[in-house]
Coordinates of C-alpha atoms in Angstrom, one line a residue:
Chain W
X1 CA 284.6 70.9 88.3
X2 CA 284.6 71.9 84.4
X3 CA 285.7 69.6 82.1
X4 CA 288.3 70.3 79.7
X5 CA 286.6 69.1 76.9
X6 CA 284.2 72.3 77.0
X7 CA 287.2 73.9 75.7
X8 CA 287.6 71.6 72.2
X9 CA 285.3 71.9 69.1
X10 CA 285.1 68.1 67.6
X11 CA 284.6 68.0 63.6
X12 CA 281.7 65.2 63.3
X13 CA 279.8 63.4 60.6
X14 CA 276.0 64.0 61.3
X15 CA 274.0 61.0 59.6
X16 CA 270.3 62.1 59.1
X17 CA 268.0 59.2 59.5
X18 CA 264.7 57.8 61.0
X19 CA 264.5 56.7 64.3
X20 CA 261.4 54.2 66.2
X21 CA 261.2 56.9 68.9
X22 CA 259.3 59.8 68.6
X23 CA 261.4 63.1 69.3
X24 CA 260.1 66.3 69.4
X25 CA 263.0 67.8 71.1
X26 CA 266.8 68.1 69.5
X27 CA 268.1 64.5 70.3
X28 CA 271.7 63.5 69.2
X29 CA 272.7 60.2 69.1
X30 CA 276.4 59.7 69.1
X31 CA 278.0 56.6 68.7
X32 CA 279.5 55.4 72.4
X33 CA 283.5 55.2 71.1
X34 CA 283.4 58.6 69.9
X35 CA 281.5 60.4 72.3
X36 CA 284.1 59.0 74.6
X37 CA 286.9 60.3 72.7
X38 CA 284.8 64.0 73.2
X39 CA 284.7 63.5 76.5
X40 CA 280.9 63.2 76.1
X41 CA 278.2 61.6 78.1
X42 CA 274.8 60.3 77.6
X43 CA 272.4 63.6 78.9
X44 CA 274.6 65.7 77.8
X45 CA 273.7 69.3 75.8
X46 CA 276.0 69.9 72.9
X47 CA 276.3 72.4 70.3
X48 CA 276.3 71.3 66.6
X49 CA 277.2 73.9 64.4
X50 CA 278.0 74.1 60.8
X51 CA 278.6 77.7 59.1
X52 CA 276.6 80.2 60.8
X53 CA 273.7 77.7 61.6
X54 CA 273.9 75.7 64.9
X55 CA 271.6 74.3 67.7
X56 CA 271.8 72.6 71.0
X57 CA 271.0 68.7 71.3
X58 CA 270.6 66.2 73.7
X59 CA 272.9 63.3 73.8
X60 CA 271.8 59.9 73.5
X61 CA 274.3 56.9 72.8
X62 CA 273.5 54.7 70.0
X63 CA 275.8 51.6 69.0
X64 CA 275.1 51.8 64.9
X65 CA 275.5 55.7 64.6
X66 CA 278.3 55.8 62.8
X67 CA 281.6 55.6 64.1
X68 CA 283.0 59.0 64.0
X69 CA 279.9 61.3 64.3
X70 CA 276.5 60.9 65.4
X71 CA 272.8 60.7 64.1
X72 CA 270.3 63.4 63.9
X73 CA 266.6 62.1 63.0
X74 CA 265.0 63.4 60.2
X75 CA 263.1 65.9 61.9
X76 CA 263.1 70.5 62.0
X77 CA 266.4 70.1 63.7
X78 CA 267.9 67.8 61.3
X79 CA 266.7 70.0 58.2
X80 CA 267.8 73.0 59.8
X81 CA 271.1 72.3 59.4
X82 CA 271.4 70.3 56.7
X83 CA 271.3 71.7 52.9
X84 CA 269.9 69.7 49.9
X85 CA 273.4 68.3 48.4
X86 CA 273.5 66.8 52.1
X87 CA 270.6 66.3 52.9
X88 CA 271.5 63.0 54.4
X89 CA 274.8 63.5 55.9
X90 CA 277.1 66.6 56.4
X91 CA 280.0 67.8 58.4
X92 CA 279.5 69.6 61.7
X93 CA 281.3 71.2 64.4
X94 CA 280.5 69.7 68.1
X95 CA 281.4 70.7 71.4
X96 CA 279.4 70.8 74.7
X97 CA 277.2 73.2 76.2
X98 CA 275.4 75.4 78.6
X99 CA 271.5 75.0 78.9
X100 CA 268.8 72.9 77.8
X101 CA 268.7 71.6 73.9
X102 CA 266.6 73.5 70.9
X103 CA 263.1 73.4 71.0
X104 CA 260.7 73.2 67.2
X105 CA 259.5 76.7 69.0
X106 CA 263.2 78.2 68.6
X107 CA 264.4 77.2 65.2
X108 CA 260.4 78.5 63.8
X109 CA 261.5 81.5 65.8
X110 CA 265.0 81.9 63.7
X111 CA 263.1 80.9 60.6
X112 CA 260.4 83.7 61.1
X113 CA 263.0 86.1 61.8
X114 CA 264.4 86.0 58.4
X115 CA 260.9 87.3 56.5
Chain F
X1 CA 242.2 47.5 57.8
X2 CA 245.0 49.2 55.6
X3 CA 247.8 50.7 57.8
X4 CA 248.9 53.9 56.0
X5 CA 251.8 54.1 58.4
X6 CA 254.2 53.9 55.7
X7 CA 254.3 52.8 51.7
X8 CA 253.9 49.3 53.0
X9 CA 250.6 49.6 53.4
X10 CA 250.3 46.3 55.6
X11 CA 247.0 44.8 54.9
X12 CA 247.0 42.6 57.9
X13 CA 246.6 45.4 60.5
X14 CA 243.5 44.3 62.6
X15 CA 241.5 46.1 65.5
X16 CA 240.3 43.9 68.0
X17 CA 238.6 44.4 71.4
X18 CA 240.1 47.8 70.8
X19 CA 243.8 46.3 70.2
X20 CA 245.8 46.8 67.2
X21 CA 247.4 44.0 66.2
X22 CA 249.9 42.4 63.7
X23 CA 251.3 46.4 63.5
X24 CA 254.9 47.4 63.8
X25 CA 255.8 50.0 66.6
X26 CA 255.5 53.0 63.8
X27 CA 252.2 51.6 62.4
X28 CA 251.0 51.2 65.8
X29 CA 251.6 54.9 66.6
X30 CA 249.8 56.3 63.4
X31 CA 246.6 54.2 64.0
X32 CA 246.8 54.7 68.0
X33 CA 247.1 58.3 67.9
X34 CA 245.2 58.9 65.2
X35 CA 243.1 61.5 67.7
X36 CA 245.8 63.7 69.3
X37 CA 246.7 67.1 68.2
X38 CA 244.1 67.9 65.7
X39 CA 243.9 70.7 63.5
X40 CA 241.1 73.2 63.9
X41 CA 239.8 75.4 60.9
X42 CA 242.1 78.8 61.4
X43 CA 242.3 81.7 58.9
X44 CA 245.1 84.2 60.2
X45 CA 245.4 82.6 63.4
X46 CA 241.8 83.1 64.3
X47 CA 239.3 79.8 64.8
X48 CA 236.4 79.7 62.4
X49 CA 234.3 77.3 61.0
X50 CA 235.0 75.1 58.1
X51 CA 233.1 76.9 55.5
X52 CA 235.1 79.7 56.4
X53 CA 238.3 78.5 55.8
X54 CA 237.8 77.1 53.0
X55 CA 236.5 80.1 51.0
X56 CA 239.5 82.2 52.6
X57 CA 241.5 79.5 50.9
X58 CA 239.3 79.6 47.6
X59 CA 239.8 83.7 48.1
X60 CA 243.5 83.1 48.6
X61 CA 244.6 81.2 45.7
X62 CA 242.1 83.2 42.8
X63 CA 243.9 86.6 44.0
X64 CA 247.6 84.8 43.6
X65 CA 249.9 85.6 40.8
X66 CA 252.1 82.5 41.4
X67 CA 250.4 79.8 43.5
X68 CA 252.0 76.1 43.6
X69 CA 250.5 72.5 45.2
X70 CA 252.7 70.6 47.3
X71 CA 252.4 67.3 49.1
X72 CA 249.8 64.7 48.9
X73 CA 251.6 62.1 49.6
X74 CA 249.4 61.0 52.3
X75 CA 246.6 61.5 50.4
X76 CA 244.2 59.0 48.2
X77 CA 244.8 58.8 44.7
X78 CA 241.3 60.2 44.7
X79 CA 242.6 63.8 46.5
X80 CA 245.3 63.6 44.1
X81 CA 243.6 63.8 41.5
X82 CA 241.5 66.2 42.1
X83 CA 245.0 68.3 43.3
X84 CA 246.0 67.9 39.1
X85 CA 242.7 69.2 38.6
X86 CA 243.0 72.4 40.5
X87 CA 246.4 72.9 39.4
X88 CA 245.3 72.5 35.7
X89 CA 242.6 75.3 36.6
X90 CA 244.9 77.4 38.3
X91 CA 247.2 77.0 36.2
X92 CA 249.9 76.8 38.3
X93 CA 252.7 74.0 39.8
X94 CA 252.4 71.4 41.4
X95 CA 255.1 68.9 43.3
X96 CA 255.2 66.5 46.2
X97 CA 257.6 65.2 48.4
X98 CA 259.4 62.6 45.7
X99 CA 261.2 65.7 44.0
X100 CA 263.5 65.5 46.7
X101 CA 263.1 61.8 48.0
X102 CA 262.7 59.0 45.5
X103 CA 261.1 60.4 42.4
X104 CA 263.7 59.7 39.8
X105 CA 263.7 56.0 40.3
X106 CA 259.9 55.6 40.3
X107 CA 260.1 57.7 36.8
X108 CA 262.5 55.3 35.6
X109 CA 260.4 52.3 36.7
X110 CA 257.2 53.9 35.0
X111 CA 259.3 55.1 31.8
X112 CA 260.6 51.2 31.6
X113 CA 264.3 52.3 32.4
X114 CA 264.4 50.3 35.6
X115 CA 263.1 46.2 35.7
X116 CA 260.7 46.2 38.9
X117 CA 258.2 44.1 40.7
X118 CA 256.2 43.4 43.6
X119 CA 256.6 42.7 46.9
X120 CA 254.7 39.4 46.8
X121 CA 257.4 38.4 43.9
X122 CA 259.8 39.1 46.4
X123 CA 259.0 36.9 48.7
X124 CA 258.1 33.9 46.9
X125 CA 261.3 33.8 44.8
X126 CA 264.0 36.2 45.7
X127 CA 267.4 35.0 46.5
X128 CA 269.8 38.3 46.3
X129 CA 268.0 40.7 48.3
X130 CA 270.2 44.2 48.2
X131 CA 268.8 47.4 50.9
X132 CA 271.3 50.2 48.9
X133 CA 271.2 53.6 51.1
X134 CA 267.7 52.3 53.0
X135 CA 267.2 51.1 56.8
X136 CA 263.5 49.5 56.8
X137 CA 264.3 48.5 60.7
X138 CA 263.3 52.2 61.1
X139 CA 261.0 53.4 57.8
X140 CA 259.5 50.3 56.9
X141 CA 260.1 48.0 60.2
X142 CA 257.4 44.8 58.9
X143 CA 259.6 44.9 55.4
X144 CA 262.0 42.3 56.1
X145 CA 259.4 39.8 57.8
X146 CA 256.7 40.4 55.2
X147 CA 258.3 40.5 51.9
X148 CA 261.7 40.4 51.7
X149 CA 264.4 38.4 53.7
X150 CA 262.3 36.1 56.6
X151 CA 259.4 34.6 55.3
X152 CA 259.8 31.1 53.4
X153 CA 258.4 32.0 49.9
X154 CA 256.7 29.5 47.2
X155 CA 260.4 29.2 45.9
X156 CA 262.3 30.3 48.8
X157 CA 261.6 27.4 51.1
X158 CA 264.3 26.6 53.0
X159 CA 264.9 30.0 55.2
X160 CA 266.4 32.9 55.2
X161 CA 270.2 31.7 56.2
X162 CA 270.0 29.1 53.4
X163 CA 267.1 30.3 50.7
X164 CA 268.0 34.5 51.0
X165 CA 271.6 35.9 50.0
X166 CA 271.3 39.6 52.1
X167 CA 273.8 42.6 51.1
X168 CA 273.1 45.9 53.0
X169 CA 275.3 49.0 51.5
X170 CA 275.1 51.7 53.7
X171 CA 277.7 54.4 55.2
X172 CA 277.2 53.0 58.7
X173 CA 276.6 49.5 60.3
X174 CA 272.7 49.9 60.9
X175 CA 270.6 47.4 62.3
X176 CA 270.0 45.5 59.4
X177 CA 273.5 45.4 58.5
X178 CA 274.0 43.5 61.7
X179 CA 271.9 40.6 60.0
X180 CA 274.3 40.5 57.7
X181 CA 277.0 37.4 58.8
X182 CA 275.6 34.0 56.8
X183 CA 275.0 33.9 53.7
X184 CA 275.3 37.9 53.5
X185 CA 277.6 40.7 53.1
X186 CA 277.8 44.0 54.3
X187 CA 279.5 46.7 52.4
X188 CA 280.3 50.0 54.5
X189 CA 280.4 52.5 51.4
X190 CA 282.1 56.0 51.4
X191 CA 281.3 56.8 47.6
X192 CA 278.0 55.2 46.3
X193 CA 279.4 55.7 42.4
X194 CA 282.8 54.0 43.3
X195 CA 280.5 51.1 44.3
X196 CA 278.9 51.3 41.4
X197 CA 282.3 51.3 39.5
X198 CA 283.3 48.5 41.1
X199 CA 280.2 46.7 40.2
X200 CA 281.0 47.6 36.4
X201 CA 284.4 46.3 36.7
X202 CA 283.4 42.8 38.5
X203 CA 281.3 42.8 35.1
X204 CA 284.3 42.5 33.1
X205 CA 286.5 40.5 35.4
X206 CA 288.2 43.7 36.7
X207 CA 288.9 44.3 40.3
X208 CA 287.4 47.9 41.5
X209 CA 287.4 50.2 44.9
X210 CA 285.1 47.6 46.6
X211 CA 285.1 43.4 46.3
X212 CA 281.7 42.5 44.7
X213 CA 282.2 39.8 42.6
X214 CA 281.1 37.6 45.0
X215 CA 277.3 39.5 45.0
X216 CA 277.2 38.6 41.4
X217 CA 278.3 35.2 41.6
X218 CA 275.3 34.8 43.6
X219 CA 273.4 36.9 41.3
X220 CA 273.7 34.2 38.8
X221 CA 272.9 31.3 40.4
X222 CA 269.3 33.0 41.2
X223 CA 265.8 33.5 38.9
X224 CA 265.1 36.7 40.7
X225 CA 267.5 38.9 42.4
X226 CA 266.4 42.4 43.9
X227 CA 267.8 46.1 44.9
X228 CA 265.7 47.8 47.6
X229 CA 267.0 51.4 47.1
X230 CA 266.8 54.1 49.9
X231 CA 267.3 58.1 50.0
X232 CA 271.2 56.9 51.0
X233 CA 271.1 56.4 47.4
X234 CA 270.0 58.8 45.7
X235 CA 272.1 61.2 47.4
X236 CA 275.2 59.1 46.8
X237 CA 274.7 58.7 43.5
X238 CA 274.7 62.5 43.1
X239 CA 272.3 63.3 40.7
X240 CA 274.1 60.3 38.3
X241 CA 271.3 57.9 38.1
X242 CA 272.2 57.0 34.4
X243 CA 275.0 55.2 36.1
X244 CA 273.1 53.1 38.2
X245 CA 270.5 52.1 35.1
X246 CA 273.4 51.6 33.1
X247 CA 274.5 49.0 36.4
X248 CA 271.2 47.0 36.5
X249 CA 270.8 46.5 32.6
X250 CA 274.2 45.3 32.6
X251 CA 273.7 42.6 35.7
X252 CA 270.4 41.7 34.1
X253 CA 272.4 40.4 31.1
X254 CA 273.5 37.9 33.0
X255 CA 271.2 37.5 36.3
X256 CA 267.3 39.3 36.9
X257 CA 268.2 41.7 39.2
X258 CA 264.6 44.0 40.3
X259 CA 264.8 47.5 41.8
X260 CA 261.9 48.3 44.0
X261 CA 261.8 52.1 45.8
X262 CA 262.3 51.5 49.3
X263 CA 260.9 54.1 52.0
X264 CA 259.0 56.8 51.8
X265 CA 255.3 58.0 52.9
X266 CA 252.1 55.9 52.0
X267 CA 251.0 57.1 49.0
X268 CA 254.4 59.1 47.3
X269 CA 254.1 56.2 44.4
X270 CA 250.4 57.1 44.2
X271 CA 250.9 61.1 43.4
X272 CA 253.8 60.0 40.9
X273 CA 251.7 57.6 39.2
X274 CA 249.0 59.9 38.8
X275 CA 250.5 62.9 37.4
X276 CA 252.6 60.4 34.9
X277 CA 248.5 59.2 33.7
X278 CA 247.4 62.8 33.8
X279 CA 250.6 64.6 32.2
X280 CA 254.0 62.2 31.4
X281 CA 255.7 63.9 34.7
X282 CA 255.9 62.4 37.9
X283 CA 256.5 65.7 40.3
X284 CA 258.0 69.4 39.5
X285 CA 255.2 70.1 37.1
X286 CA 254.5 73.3 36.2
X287 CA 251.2 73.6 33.9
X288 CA 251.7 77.0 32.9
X289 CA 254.8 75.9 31.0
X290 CA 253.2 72.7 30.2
X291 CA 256.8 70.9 31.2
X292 CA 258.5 69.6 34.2
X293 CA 261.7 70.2 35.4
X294 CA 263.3 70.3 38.2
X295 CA 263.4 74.2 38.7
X296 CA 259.6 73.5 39.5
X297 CA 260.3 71.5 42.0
X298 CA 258.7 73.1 45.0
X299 CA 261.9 73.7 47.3
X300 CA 263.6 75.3 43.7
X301 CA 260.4 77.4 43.5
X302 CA 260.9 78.6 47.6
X303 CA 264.3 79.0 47.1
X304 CA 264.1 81.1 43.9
X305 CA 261.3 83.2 45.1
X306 CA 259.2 82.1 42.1
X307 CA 255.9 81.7 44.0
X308 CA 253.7 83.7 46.4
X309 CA 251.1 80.9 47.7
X310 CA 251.5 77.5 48.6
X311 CA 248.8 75.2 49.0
X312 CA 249.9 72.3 51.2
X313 CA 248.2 69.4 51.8
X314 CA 249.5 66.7 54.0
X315 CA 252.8 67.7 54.5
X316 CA 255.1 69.8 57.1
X317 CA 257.6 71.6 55.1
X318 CA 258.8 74.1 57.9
X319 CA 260.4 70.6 59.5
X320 CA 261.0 68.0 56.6
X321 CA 262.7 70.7 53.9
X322 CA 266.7 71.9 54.2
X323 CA 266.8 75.5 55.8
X324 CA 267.8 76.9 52.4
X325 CA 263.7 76.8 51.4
X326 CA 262.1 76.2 54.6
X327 CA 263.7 79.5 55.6
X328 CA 261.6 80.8 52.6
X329 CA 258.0 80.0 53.7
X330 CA 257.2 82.5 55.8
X331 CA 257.7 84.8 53.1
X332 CA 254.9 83.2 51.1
X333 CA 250.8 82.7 51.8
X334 CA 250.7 79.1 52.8
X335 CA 247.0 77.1 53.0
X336 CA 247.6 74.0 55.3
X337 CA 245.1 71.1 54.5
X338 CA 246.0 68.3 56.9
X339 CA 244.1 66.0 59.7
X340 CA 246.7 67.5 62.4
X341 CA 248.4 70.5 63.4
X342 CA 251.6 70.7 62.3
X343 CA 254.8 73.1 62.6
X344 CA 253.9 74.6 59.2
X345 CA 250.0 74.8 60.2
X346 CA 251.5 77.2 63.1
X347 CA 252.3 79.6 60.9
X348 CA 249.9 79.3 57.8
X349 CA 247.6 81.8 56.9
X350 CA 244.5 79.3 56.4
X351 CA 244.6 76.0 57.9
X352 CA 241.9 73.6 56.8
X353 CA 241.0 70.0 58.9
X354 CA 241.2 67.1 57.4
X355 CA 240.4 63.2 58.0
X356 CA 243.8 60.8 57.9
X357 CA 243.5 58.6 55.0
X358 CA 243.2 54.7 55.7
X359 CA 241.7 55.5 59.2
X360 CA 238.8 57.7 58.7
X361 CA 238.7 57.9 54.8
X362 CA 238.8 55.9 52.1
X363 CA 240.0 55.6 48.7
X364 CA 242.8 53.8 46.9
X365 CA 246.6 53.6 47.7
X366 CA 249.7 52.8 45.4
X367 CA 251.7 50.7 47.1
X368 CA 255.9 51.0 46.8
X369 CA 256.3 48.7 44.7
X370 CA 253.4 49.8 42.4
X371 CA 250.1 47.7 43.5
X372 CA 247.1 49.5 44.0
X373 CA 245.2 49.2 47.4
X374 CA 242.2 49.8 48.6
X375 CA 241.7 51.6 51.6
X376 CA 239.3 50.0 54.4
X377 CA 239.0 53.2 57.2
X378 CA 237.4 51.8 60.8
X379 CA 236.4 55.6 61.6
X380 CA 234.6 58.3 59.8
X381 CA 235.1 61.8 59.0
X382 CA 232.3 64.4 57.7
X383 CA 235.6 65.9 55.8
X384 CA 238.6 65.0 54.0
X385 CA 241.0 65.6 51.2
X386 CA 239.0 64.8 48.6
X387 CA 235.6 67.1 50.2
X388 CA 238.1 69.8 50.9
X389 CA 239.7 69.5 47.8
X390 CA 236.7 69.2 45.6
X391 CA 235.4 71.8 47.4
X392 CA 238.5 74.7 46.7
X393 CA 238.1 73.3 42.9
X394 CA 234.1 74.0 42.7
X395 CA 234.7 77.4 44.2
X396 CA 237.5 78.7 42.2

């Protein structure tokens, strides 16, 4: 059955910070309350978006991401959407998606695609 | 041995019986791993031998018109300085990672603006411990049970919920802000320079944004108070750091309140340090103008276009910089010198092997706080920064 919250884009606060475990694939970490209020669950693939730059993540739940938004580790992902006067936290659009979440392979592949 | 997991640089790291122990969980990867996913001498894709690769590399930056040096931040303060020296020769830039991380307030530490001290100091005597904008549970996870808020110090006896004071300022409730219930507040901050505002105004009995007089009453009754400041602020402060100095000489008229950097890789201090000895600059140095600035910063020189070869040594730019410049690299000849194969390696024209410092070379580390360490490595290497490095400097 589809959800309905496929249909809604959620504005988010993305907080870029470190985390213990070691990700090498595009990992979300929302904070419970307000992936609930998305309609969100933990192994979920979202799309985070913010102008014309957006990739696919994996949700994980995290109790101190921040209240209304999630956390991205510092990582190609993170950078990729980010710009330097926020390079630690910025404003993005969310909203669930199709698929599997971004590789390093495909956002190298968009980078190379600009020379 | 020395773990050169992060600017800690933990000197109680031991191997035994082929265990690591007294390492935290991101110390314990960087020595444990140490082996995987090496990098393999590469000139345009192509595997060739060492030699090789380091005269394409020599080749490479003689026939540039605008080359820079980025990184080093892993590296000994050895391989640093030989980095100055082939910048000097080449005439060229040369920047690490603190241009964009915490540069500014270890320049105002070396230039005297900022009152700092050691980690040791810490321990044994502070009583207001501030983490501004920094989560060590994640970047520097032994900090708070090596020098800062558990261990009883020579004046800190008592323990943490009696003999420690603990304020965490951050725009989320982290771990560590958890910690903070006795003897501790935790301020959840939307605008770092309202904070500091409010500070200004508790300093003249005024009541601001944010209740803080009671940090500074605490202040006071202290010897030695300290602010551990993270990336959190220096991007809240918004490029208004004069604001913050101007906050910590005004509490130190009244209570010694510290500022020690807080997170970032091993060595960063090290490459600031030594480019301040070689040339009064501590990153974004450009020795063709003789100046720095921060238009020579090497994400300003990406994004401007200003430079055609990069050489890169110890860092992965293609993941750790903002799309803005990252999206810029391919457009440049990059040289990767590093002990593992990274994202930006992928798609470097040269890539050159190296040995991780602290593990299998030695050589001398600046600590965050500003002591110098010596490195003790329990492997070997035949090659590392500073062969490779000496090496590209003899040939051009």
């Amino acid at each position: 059955m589809m959800r309905l919250t496929r249909l809604i884009k959620f504005e988010t606060r993305i907080v870029v910070a470190r985390v213990s475990e070691e990700i090498r694939k595009a990992t979300i970490y929302l904070n419970p309350e307000f992936a609930k209020r998305c309609g969100i669950k933990e192994g979920d693939v979202v799309a985070v978006s913010r102008g014309n730059r957006g990739l696919r993540f994996r949700v994980k739940l995290l109790e101190t991401a921040p209240e209304d938004g999630g956390i991205i580790p510092n990582s190609i992902f993170s950078n990729f959407l980010a710009d330097f006067e926020s390079f630690k936290s910025f404003r993005a659009d969310i909203e669930l998606s199709e698929g599997d979440e971004s590789t390093e392979e495909d956002v190298i592949r968009i980078i190379m695609q600009r020379k | 041995m020395i773990c050169t997991g992060c600017s800690c640089l933990c000197d109680d790291v031991e191997i035994a019986e082929g265990k690591i122990l007294n390492a935290c969980e991101r110390g314990y990867r960087h020595i444990s791993k140490y082996m995987e996913n090496r990098a393999k001498p590469a000139v345009e894709g192509k595997e060739v031998d060492l030699d090789r690769a380091i005269e394409a590399a020599i080749e490479m930056l003689k026939s540039a018109k605008n080359p820079a040096i980025y990184g080093l931040d892993t590296s000994t303060i050895e391989a640093q300085k030989t980095a100055v020296k082939i910048a000097k020769k080449l005439n060229c830039y040369i920047d690490d990672n603190s241009s964009f991380c915490l540069g500014e307030f270890v320049e105002a530490i070396l230039r005297k603006e900022l009152p700092s001290s050691t980690l040791e100091d810490v321990r044994d005597k502070a009583y207001v411990i501030v983490y501004w904008g920094t989560n060590p549970y994640h970047s520097l996870p032994r900090h708070l049970s090596r020098y800062s808020y558990y261990p009883r110090g020579a004046k800190r006896q008592r323990g943490y919920d009696e003999d420690r004071y603990l304020v965490v300022i951050d725009i989320r409730k982290t771990e560590i802000a958890k910690l903070a219930k006795k003897n501790a507040k935790f301020i959840k901050v939307e605008n770092d320079l309202e904070l500091v505002d409010s500070f200004m105004k508790a300093l003249d009995g005024k009541a601001g944004k944010y209740d803080v007089a009671g940090i500074l009453r605490e202040m006071k009754k202290a010897d030695f108070n300290v602010v551990f400041g993270g990336l959190g602020l220096k991007y809240g402060l918004r490029g208004n750091f004069k604001a913050f100095i101007e906050l910590l000489r005004n509490i130190n008229k009244f209570a010694p309140l510290y500022f020690i950097p807080s997170g970032f890789h091993a060595n960063m201090r090290g490459f600031n340090e030594t480019l301040f000895e070689a040339v009064n600059a501590v990153n974004s140095y450009s020795f063709s103008s003789a100046s720095s600035s921060p238009e020579f910063a090497f994400t300003e020189l990406l994004k401007r276009e200003k430079i055609d070869t990069a050489l890169i040594v110890g860092t992965d730019p293609i993941a750790s910089l903002p799309y803005e410049a990252s999206s810029k690299l391919p457009k440049i000849k990059k040289i990767v010198v590093d002990p593992r194969k990274t994202l930006t390696s992928r798609i470097a024209e040269v890539v050159i092997p190296s040995a991780f410092s602290g593990i299998e070379s030695g050589g001398e580390m600046v600590r965050s706080d500003g002591v110098r360490i010596k490195l003790k490595p329990i492997a070997s290497s035949e090659f590392d920064d500073v062969y490779v490095l000496k090496r590209i400097l003899e040939g051009l």
